[in-house]
Coordinates of N, CA and C in Angstrom, one line a residue:
Chain N
K26 N 75.1 88.1 41.9 CA 75.6 88.8 42.0 C 75.6 90.6 40.8
Q27 N 75.6 90.8 41.5 CA 75.6 92.3 41.0 C 76.5 92.9 40.1
E28 N 76.8 93.3 39.0 CA 78.1 93.7 38.4 C 77.8 95.2 37.1
V29 N 78.4 95.1 36.4 CA 78.6 96.4 35.8 C 80.1 95.9 35.0
T30 N 79.4 96.1 34.1 CA 80.7 95.5 32.3 C 80.7 96.5 31.9
Q31 N 82.2 97.1 31.0 CA 82.2 98.1 30.0 C 83.3 97.6 28.8
I32 N 82.5 97.5 27.8 CA 83.2 96.9 27.0 C 83.1 97.8 25.9
P33 N 84.4 98.7 24.7 CA 85.3 97.5 25.1 C 87.0 98.3 26.1
A34 N 87.1 97.0 26.1 CA 88.5 97.9 27.7 C 89.5 99.5 27.3
A35 N 89.5 98.9 26.1 CA 89.8 100.5 24.9 C 89.4 100.8 23.7
L36 N 89.7 102.0 23.2 CA 89.3 102.6 22.6 C 90.2 103.5 21.7
S37 N 90.1 103.2 20.5 CA 91.6 104.4 20.0 C 90.4 104.9 18.5
V38 N 90.3 106.3 18.9 CA 89.8 107.2 17.7 C 90.5 108.5 16.8
P39 N 90.6 108.8 15.9 CA 91.0 110.1 15.4 C 90.5 111.4 16.0
E40 N 90.6 112.3 16.2 CA 90.8 113.6 16.7 C 89.1 114.2 16.1
G41 N 88.3 114.9 16.6 CA 87.1 115.3 15.8 C 86.1 114.0 15.2
E42 N 86.3 112.9 16.4 CA 85.4 111.8 16.1 C 84.2 111.3 17.4
N43 N 82.6 111.5 16.3 CA 82.4 111.4 17.6 C 82.0 109.5 18.5
L44 N 82.0 109.7 19.6 CA 82.2 108.5 20.3 C 81.6 107.6 21.2
V45 N 81.0 107.3 21.3 CA 80.0 106.4 22.3 C 80.6 105.1 23.2
L46 N 80.6 105.2 24.3 CA 80.9 104.3 25.9 C 80.1 103.9 26.5
N47 N 80.4 102.0 25.8 CA 79.0 101.1 27.0 C 79.5 101.2 28.3
C48 N 78.1 100.7 28.9 CA 78.2 100.4 30.0 C 76.8 99.3 30.5
S49 N 77.1 98.0 30.9 CA 75.7 97.6 31.0 C 75.9 96.7 31.9
F50 N 75.2 96.6 32.7 CA 75.0 96.5 34.5 C 73.5 95.4 34.8
T51 N 73.8 94.2 35.8 CA 73.4 93.2 36.2 C 71.7 94.0 36.8
D52 N 70.6 93.8 36.7 CA 69.6 94.2 38.1 C 69.2 95.7 37.6
S53 N 68.1 95.4 36.3 CA 67.3 97.3 36.0 C 67.2 98.3 37.4
A54 N 67.0 97.6 38.1 CA 66.6 98.8 40.3 C 67.7 99.1 40.5
I55 N 67.6 100.1 40.0 CA 69.2 100.7 40.3 C 68.6 102.2 40.2
Y56 N 69.4 102.8 41.8 CA 69.3 103.7 41.9 C 69.8 105.2 41.4
N57 N 71.0 104.7 40.9 CA 71.7 105.6 40.0 C 73.0 105.2 39.2
L58 N 73.1 106.1 38.2 CA 74.6 105.8 37.3 C 75.3 106.7 37.7
Q59 N 76.5 106.8 37.8 CA 77.4 107.1 37.5 C 78.6 107.5 36.5
W60 N 78.8 108.5 35.4 CA 80.3 108.5 34.8 C 81.4 108.8 35.4
F61 N 82.7 108.8 34.9 CA 83.9 108.8 36.1 C 85.0 109.1 34.8
R62 N 86.0 109.8 35.5 CA 86.7 110.4 33.6 C 88.0 110.5 35.3
Q63 N 88.7 108.7 34.8 CA 89.9 109.0 35.4 C 91.6 109.2 34.4
D64 N 92.5 110.4 34.9 CA 93.3 110.0 34.2 C 94.4 109.8 34.6
P65 N 95.8 109.1 34.1 CA 97.2 108.3 34.6 C 97.7 108.7 35.8
G66 N 97.6 108.1 37.5 CA 97.9 108.2 38.4 C 97.1 109.8 39.2
K67 N 95.8 110.1 38.6 CA 95.1 110.8 39.4 C 93.2 110.2 40.0
G68 N 93.2 110.9 40.5 CA 91.7 110.3 40.8 C 90.9 110.3 40.2
L69 N 89.5 110.3 40.3 CA 88.0 110.0 39.8 C 87.6 111.5 39.9
T70 N 86.7 111.7 37.8 CA 86.1 113.1 38.2 C 85.2 112.5 38.0
S71 N 83.8 113.0 38.9 CA 82.7 112.7 38.1 C 82.1 113.6 37.2
L72 N 81.6 112.6 35.9 CA 81.0 113.4 35.3 C 79.4 113.7 34.5
L73 N 78.9 112.7 34.9 CA 77.0 112.7 35.0 C 76.7 111.7 36.0
L74 N 75.6 112.4 36.3 CA 74.8 111.4 37.4 C 73.6 111.3 37.1
I75 N 73.1 110.3 36.7 CA 71.8 110.1 36.1 C 71.1 109.3 37.4
Q76 N 70.0 109.6 37.4 CA 68.8 109.2 38.9 C 67.9 108.3 38.1
S77 N 67.6 107.3 38.8 CA 66.7 106.0 37.9 C 65.3 106.7 38.0
S78 N 64.9 108.0 38.1 CA 63.4 108.3 37.1 C 63.9 109.9 36.2
Q79 N 65.9 109.3 35.8 CA 66.2 110.1 34.4 C 66.6 108.8 33.8
R80 N 66.3 109.5 32.2 CA 66.4 108.7 31.3 C 67.9 109.0 30.6
E81 N 68.3 110.7 30.6 CA 69.9 111.0 30.3 C 70.3 112.7 31.2
Q82 N 71.4 112.9 31.2 CA 71.9 114.3 31.3 C 73.3 114.5 30.6
T83 N 72.7 115.7 30.0 CA 74.3 116.8 29.2 C 74.9 117.7 30.2
S84 N 75.9 117.8 30.1 CA 76.9 118.4 30.0 C 78.3 118.7 28.8
G85 N 77.9 119.5 28.1 CA 78.8 120.3 27.0 C 78.5 119.2 26.1
R86 N 80.0 118.5 26.0 CA 79.8 117.7 24.7 C 79.4 116.4 25.5
L87 N 79.5 116.2 26.4 CA 79.0 115.1 26.8 C 77.2 114.7 27.0
N88 N 77.2 113.2 27.1 CA 75.6 113.0 27.0 C 75.7 111.5 27.7
A89 N 74.8 111.6 28.9 CA 74.6 109.8 29.0 C 73.2 109.8 28.8
S90 N 73.3 108.2 28.7 CA 72.1 107.8 29.1 C 71.4 106.8 29.8
L91 N 70.6 106.7 30.1 CA 70.1 105.4 30.8 C 68.7 104.7 31.0
D92 N 68.8 103.3 29.9 CA 68.0 102.8 30.0 C 67.8 101.3 30.4
K93 N 66.8 101.7 32.0 CA 67.1 100.4 33.3 C 66.9 99.1 32.6
S94 N 65.6 98.7 31.5 CA 64.9 97.7 31.6 C 65.7 96.7 30.2
S95 N 66.7 97.2 29.8 CA 68.1 96.3 28.9 C 69.2 96.8 30.1
G96 N 68.9 97.0 31.3 CA 70.6 97.1 31.6 C 71.6 98.1 31.2
R97 N 71.4 99.4 30.3 CA 72.2 99.8 29.8 C 72.4 101.2 30.1
S98 N 73.9 101.7 29.8 CA 73.7 103.3 29.6 C 74.7 103.4 28.6
T99 N 74.8 104.8 27.5 CA 75.9 105.0 27.1 C 76.1 106.6 27.4
L100 N 77.4 106.6 27.2 CA 77.8 108.0 27.2 C 78.8 108.3 26.0
Y101 N 78.1 109.5 25.4 CA 78.1 110.2 24.2 C 78.9 111.1 23.8
I102 N 79.6 111.4 23.5 CA 81.3 112.3 23.6 C 81.2 112.9 22.2
A103 N 80.9 113.9 21.8 CA 80.8 115.0 20.7 C 82.3 115.9 20.1
A104 N 82.5 115.5 18.8 CA 83.6 116.1 18.4 C 85.1 115.6 19.3
S105 N 85.4 114.6 20.0 CA 86.5 114.6 20.6 C 87.8 115.3 20.3
Q106 N 88.4 115.3 21.7 CA 89.7 115.9 21.6 C 90.8 115.1 22.5
P107 N 92.0 115.3 21.7 CA 93.0 115.0 22.7 C 93.2 114.6 23.7
G108 N 92.4 115.8 24.7 CA 92.1 116.2 25.8 C 91.5 114.8 26.4
D109 N 90.5 114.9 25.5 CA 89.4 113.4 26.3 C 89.8 112.4 26.5
S110 N 91.3 112.0 26.3 CA 92.3 110.9 26.5 C 92.0 110.6 28.0
A111 N 91.4 109.1 28.8 CA 91.5 109.3 29.9 C 90.3 107.7 29.9
T112 N 90.3 107.0 31.3 CA 89.8 106.4 30.9 C 88.7 106.5 31.8
Y113 N 87.9 105.6 31.3 CA 86.0 106.6 31.6 C 85.3 105.8 32.6
L114 N 84.9 105.8 33.6 CA 84.7 104.6 34.3 C 82.7 104.8 35.2
C115 N 82.5 103.5 34.6 CA 80.7 104.1 34.6 C 80.8 103.1 36.1
A116 N 79.6 103.4 37.1 CA 79.9 103.0 38.5 C 78.2 103.4 38.2
V117 N 77.1 102.0 39.1 CA 75.9 101.7 39.5 C 76.0 102.0 41.1
R118 N 74.4 102.6 41.2 CA 74.4 102.5 43.0 C 73.3 101.2 42.5
F119 N 73.3 99.5 43.2 CA 72.4 98.9 43.3 C 71.3 98.7 44.6
P120 N 70.1 98.9 45.1 CA 69.5 98.6 45.7 C 69.9 97.5 46.9
G121 N 69.7 97.5 47.9 CA 70.0 95.9 48.7 C 70.6 96.7 49.8
A122 N 71.6 95.2 50.3 CA 72.4 95.4 51.6 C 73.7 95.9 51.1
G123 N 74.0 96.4 50.2 CA 75.4 97.2 49.9 C 75.0 98.3 48.6
S124 N 73.8 99.0 49.4 CA 73.3 100.2 48.7 C 74.1 101.7 48.7
Y125 N 74.7 101.2 49.7 CA 75.6 102.8 50.0 C 76.9 102.9 48.9
Q126 N 77.6 101.7 48.5 CA 78.9 101.9 48.1 C 77.8 101.5 46.5
L127 N 79.1 102.3 45.7 CA 78.9 102.1 44.0 C 79.7 100.6 43.7
T128 N 79.2 100.0 42.4 CA 79.5 98.7 41.8 C 80.2 99.4 40.6
F129 N 81.5 99.5 40.5 CA 82.1 99.7 39.3 C 82.2 99.2 38.0
G130 N 82.5 99.5 36.9 CA 83.1 98.6 35.8 C 84.5 99.1 35.9
K131 N 85.2 98.2 34.8 CA 86.9 98.3 34.6 C 87.1 99.4 33.8
G132 N 86.3 99.7 33.6 CA 86.7 101.4 32.4 C 86.9 101.0 30.7
T133 N 86.8 101.9 30.6 CA 87.2 102.2 28.9 C 88.1 102.9 28.4
K134 N 89.7 102.7 28.1 CA 90.8 103.6 28.1 C 90.6 103.7 27.0
L135 N 90.9 105.3 26.9 CA 89.8 106.1 25.3 C 91.5 106.8 24.9
S136 N 92.0 106.4 24.2 CA 92.6 107.9 23.3 C 92.4 108.1 21.8
V137 N 92.5 109.5 22.2 CA 91.9 110.5 21.1 C 92.9 110.5 20.1
I138 N 93.9 110.5 19.2 CA 95.0 110.7 18.2 C 94.3 112.1 17.7
P139 N 95.3 112.8 17.2 CA 95.1 114.1 17.0 C 95.7 114.2 15.9
Chain H
N9 N 87.2 126.0 47.9 CA 87.2 124.7 48.5 C 88.3 123.7 47.5
A10 N 89.1 122.8 48.6 CA 89.9 122.1 48.5 C 89.4 121.0 48.1
G11 N 87.6 120.5 48.3 CA 87.7 119.2 48.0 C 87.6 118.5 48.9
V12 N 88.0 116.7 48.1 CA 88.3 115.6 49.2 C 90.1 116.2 49.1
T13 N 90.6 115.4 50.1 CA 92.7 115.6 50.3 C 92.6 114.6 51.3
Q14 N 93.8 114.2 50.6 CA 94.1 112.9 51.4 C 95.9 112.4 51.7
T15 N 96.1 112.2 52.9 CA 97.3 111.8 53.1 C 98.0 110.8 53.5
P16 N 98.6 110.1 53.7 CA 100.0 111.1 52.6 C 99.6 110.5 51.0
K17 N 100.4 110.9 50.2 CA 100.6 110.7 48.3 C 100.7 109.3 48.1
F18 N 102.0 108.9 49.1 CA 102.6 107.9 48.5 C 103.2 107.1 50.3
R19 N 103.3 105.5 49.7 CA 103.8 105.5 50.7 C 104.8 104.4 50.7
V20 N 105.9 103.4 51.6 CA 106.8 102.2 51.5 C 105.9 101.7 52.6
L21 N 105.6 100.8 52.9 CA 106.1 99.6 54.4 C 106.4 98.1 54.2
K22 N 107.1 98.2 55.1 CA 107.3 96.9 55.0 C 105.9 95.8 55.2
T23 N 106.4 94.7 55.5 CA 104.9 93.6 56.2 C 105.1 93.6 57.4
G24 N 104.0 93.8 57.8 CA 103.8 93.9 59.4 C 103.5 95.4 60.1
Q25 N 104.4 96.7 59.2 CA 103.9 97.9 59.8 C 102.5 98.6 59.6
S26 N 102.5 99.1 60.3 CA 101.2 99.9 60.7 C 100.8 101.2 59.5
M27 N 100.4 101.8 59.5 CA 100.2 103.0 58.7 C 98.1 103.4 58.7
T28 N 98.5 104.9 59.3 CA 96.8 105.4 59.0 C 96.8 106.5 57.8
L29 N 96.2 106.5 57.4 CA 95.2 107.3 56.0 C 94.5 108.3 56.1
L30 N 95.1 109.2 56.2 CA 93.8 110.5 56.4 C 93.2 110.8 55.0
C31 N 91.7 111.2 54.8 CA 90.9 111.9 54.6 C 89.9 113.3 54.8
A32 N 89.9 114.4 54.2 CA 89.6 115.1 54.8 C 88.9 115.4 53.4
Q33 N 87.9 116.3 54.0 CA 86.4 116.9 53.3 C 86.2 118.1 53.2
D34 N 86.1 119.2 52.8 CA 85.7 120.8 53.2 C 84.3 120.9 52.9
M35 N 83.8 119.7 52.0 CA 82.0 119.9 51.7 C 80.8 119.8 52.0
N36 N 80.9 119.3 53.5 CA 80.2 119.0 54.7 C 79.4 118.1 54.4
H37 N 79.7 116.6 53.6 CA 79.2 115.8 53.1 C 78.7 115.0 54.3
E38 N 77.6 114.2 54.1 CA 76.9 113.3 55.5 C 77.9 111.9 55.4
Y39 N 78.2 111.2 54.0 CA 78.7 110.3 53.8 C 80.1 110.1 53.3
M40 N 81.6 109.3 53.8 CA 82.5 108.7 53.3 C 83.1 107.7 53.2
Y41 N 83.8 107.6 52.0 CA 83.9 105.9 51.7 C 85.6 106.2 51.4
W42 N 85.5 104.8 51.2 CA 87.5 104.2 50.8 C 87.4 103.5 50.3
Y43 N 88.3 103.3 48.8 CA 87.9 102.3 48.0 C 89.3 102.2 48.0
R44 N 89.8 101.0 47.0 CA 91.0 100.2 47.2 C 91.1 99.9 45.2
Q45 N 92.0 100.3 44.7 CA 91.8 100.3 43.4 C 93.2 99.1 42.4
D46 N 93.2 97.9 41.9 CA 94.0 96.8 41.7 C 93.7 96.8 40.2
P47 N 94.8 97.0 39.6 CA 94.5 96.5 38.2 C 94.0 95.3 37.7
G48 N 93.2 95.3 37.5 CA 91.5 94.4 36.7 C 91.1 93.9 37.5
M49 N 90.8 94.2 38.5 CA 90.4 94.5 39.6 C 89.1 95.4 39.7
G50 N 89.7 96.5 39.4 CA 88.5 98.3 39.3 C 88.5 99.0 41.1
L51 N 87.3 99.3 41.0 CA 87.7 99.9 42.2 C 86.4 99.3 43.3
R52 N 86.7 98.8 44.4 CA 86.1 98.2 45.0 C 86.2 98.9 46.8
L53 N 84.9 98.8 47.1 CA 84.6 99.4 48.5 C 85.4 98.8 50.0
I54 N 86.0 99.5 51.1 CA 86.8 98.5 51.5 C 85.7 99.0 52.8
H55 N 85.3 100.5 53.5 CA 84.0 100.7 54.1 C 84.5 102.2 54.4
Y56 N 83.1 102.4 54.7 CA 81.7 103.6 54.6 C 81.6 103.8 55.8
S57 N 80.8 104.9 55.6 CA 80.4 105.7 57.2 C 79.0 107.0 56.3
V58 N 78.1 106.9 57.2 CA 77.2 107.4 56.6 C 76.9 109.3 57.9
G59 N 77.5 109.0 58.3 CA 77.9 109.9 59.4 C 78.4 109.8 60.8
E60 N 79.3 111.6 61.4 CA 79.9 111.3 62.3 C 79.5 109.8 63.7
G61 N 80.8 109.7 63.9 CA 80.9 108.6 64.4 C 80.6 106.9 64.7
T62 N 80.0 107.1 62.8 CA 79.3 105.5 62.6 C 79.9 105.1 61.2
T63 N 80.5 103.8 61.1 CA 81.6 103.1 60.5 C 80.6 101.8 59.4
A64 N 80.8 101.2 58.5 CA 80.5 100.0 58.3 C 81.6 99.2 56.9
K65 N 80.9 97.6 57.1 CA 81.8 97.3 55.9 C 81.2 97.4 54.7
G66 N 82.7 97.3 54.1 CA 81.5 97.5 53.1 C 82.5 96.1 51.6
E67 N 82.8 95.8 51.4 CA 83.4 94.5 49.8 C 84.3 93.8 50.4
V68 N 85.5 95.0 50.7 CA 86.4 94.2 51.4 C 87.1 94.7 52.8
P69 N 86.6 94.5 53.2 CA 86.8 95.3 54.4 C 87.8 94.3 55.5
D70 N 88.6 93.1 55.1 CA 89.4 92.2 56.5 C 91.2 93.0 56.1
G71 N 91.6 93.5 57.4 CA 92.9 94.2 57.3 C 93.3 95.0 57.3
Y72 N 91.6 95.9 57.1 CA 91.3 97.6 57.6 C 90.1 98.1 59.1
N73 N 90.7 99.1 59.7 CA 89.9 99.7 60.5 C 90.1 100.8 59.7
V74 N 88.6 101.6 60.4 CA 88.0 103.1 60.5 C 87.9 103.4 61.1
S75 N 87.7 104.9 61.2 CA 87.1 106.1 62.6 C 86.4 107.1 61.5
R76 N 85.6 107.6 62.2 CA 85.1 109.0 61.6 C 84.6 109.4 63.1
L77 N 85.7 110.4 63.5 CA 85.1 111.2 65.1 C 84.9 112.5 64.8
K78 N 85.1 113.1 63.7 CA 84.8 113.7 63.3 C 84.6 114.4 62.0
K79 N 83.4 114.9 61.4 CA 82.0 114.4 60.5 C 82.7 115.2 58.7
Q80 N 84.2 115.8 59.1 CA 85.2 116.4 58.0 C 86.2 115.6 57.3
N81 N 86.3 114.3 59.0 CA 87.6 112.9 57.9 C 87.5 111.9 57.9
F82 N 88.3 111.2 57.6 CA 87.6 109.4 57.3 C 89.1 108.7 57.4
L83 N 89.6 107.7 58.8 CA 90.9 107.7 58.8 C 90.7 106.1 58.3
L84 N 91.9 105.6 57.3 CA 92.0 104.4 57.6 C 93.3 104.0 58.1
G85 N 92.7 103.1 58.5 CA 93.6 102.3 59.2 C 94.4 101.1 59.0
L86 N 96.3 100.7 58.8 CA 96.3 99.0 58.6 C 97.3 99.1 59.7
E87 N 96.7 97.8 60.5 CA 97.3 97.9 61.8 C 98.5 96.2 61.7
S88 N 98.8 95.7 60.5 CA 99.8 94.5 60.0 C 99.5 94.4 58.5
A89 N 100.1 95.7 58.0 CA 100.2 95.2 56.2 C 100.7 94.4 55.4
A90 N 100.2 93.3 54.5 CA 100.2 92.6 53.6 C 101.3 93.5 52.4
P91 N 101.5 92.4 51.7 CA 101.6 92.8 49.9 C 100.8 92.8 49.2
S92 N 99.8 92.0 49.9 CA 99.0 91.9 49.2 C 97.6 93.1 49.6
Q93 N 97.6 94.1 49.9 CA 97.2 95.4 50.2 C 98.2 96.9 49.8
T94 N 99.0 95.9 49.2 CA 99.7 97.3 47.2 C 98.8 97.5 46.9
S95 N 98.7 99.1 46.9 CA 96.7 99.3 46.0 C 97.2 100.9 46.0
V96 N 96.3 101.8 45.0 CA 96.3 102.6 45.2 C 94.5 102.7 45.9
Y97 N 95.3 104.1 47.3 CA 93.6 103.9 48.4 C 92.7 105.0 47.9
F98 N 91.3 105.0 47.6 CA 90.8 106.3 47.2 C 90.0 107.2 48.6
C99 N 90.0 108.4 48.2 CA 88.8 108.3 49.5 C 87.7 108.8 48.7
A100 N 86.0 109.0 49.2 CA 85.2 109.8 48.4 C 84.2 110.4 49.1
S101 N 83.6 111.1 48.9 CA 82.3 111.9 49.9 C 80.9 112.4 49.3
S102 N 80.2 112.1 49.7 CA 79.0 112.4 49.1 C 77.9 113.0 50.5
D103 N 76.6 113.6 49.6 CA 75.5 113.8 50.1 C 75.1 112.4 50.2
P104 N 73.8 112.0 50.7 CA 73.1 110.9 50.4 C 72.6 110.5 49.1
G105 N 72.5 109.5 47.8 CA 71.8 109.7 46.9 C 72.9 109.8 45.9
E106 N 73.8 111.7 46.7 CA 74.1 112.4 45.5 C 75.4 112.0 44.7
T107 N 76.0 112.4 43.8 CA 77.5 112.7 43.5 C 78.8 112.0 44.6
Q108 N 79.5 111.4 43.6 CA 80.4 111.1 45.1 C 81.6 111.9 44.4
Y109 N 82.7 112.3 45.2 CA 83.7 113.3 45.0 C 85.0 112.5 45.4
F110 N 85.8 112.5 44.7 CA 86.8 111.5 45.1 C 88.2 112.3 45.0
G111 N 88.9 112.3 46.0 CA 90.4 113.2 46.7 C 91.6 112.0 45.2
P112 N 93.0 112.5 45.5 CA 93.8 112.0 44.9 C 94.3 110.6 44.2
G113 N 94.2 110.1 46.0 CA 94.3 109.0 45.9 C 95.8 109.0 46.4
T114 N 96.2 107.5 47.8 CA 97.3 107.4 48.2 C 98.1 106.0 47.4
R115 N 99.3 105.6 47.6 CA 99.5 104.3 46.6 C 100.3 104.1 47.7
L116 N 99.9 103.0 48.3 CA 100.7 102.1 49.3 C 101.6 101.0 48.3
L117 N 102.6 100.8 49.2 CA 103.4 100.2 48.3 C 104.0 99.0 49.4
V118 N 103.9 97.6 50.0 CA 103.8 97.2 50.6 C 105.3 95.8 50.2
L119 N 106.3 96.4 51.4 CA 107.0 94.8 51.0 C 107.5 94.2 51.6

């Protein structure tokens, strides 16, 4: 079964620290991988989309990398701020019968302490 | 642009009642999706559509029906609600293979 795992489930860091969120997935043959942010009681906001042919994507203080051979992606957040506190979700689009859907990890809840 | 909107935002149903959740998108996306989000289970795909007039089953389709009569709208129906369908429902849309954009969600409580 194709699965996406995010460890740790929760992370607390002091403001200003650089941090890395991890995502691992079964099956290295993916179409793409997407990172989302979810604030409490809200919908999902897309942060970065990495296509299978790409190694990384950057947006402002965020950088996402993709290593298909090891089945891993990381989301790097530079100079964290209290406003970055949210749950971060990794989602993978796998090929095959379910190729239209995204398979989500359960997320990492990030708290940035002022 | 409003993006993806969902109606209603919150609803309480009694077991056996029916209801329809409405999703609308103004980005002219071909694909639309319905997910449910449950604690400890993450987001799971219920049904999806790859174009007007088409629908297909996702990971957890039982107890739900969908329709996409217009490109911009995707309806999710519960014919006979059960407590197990208590959840937060999210609609999303995308172009093929591209970023999925999510709506704000509908919180459903089935008593």
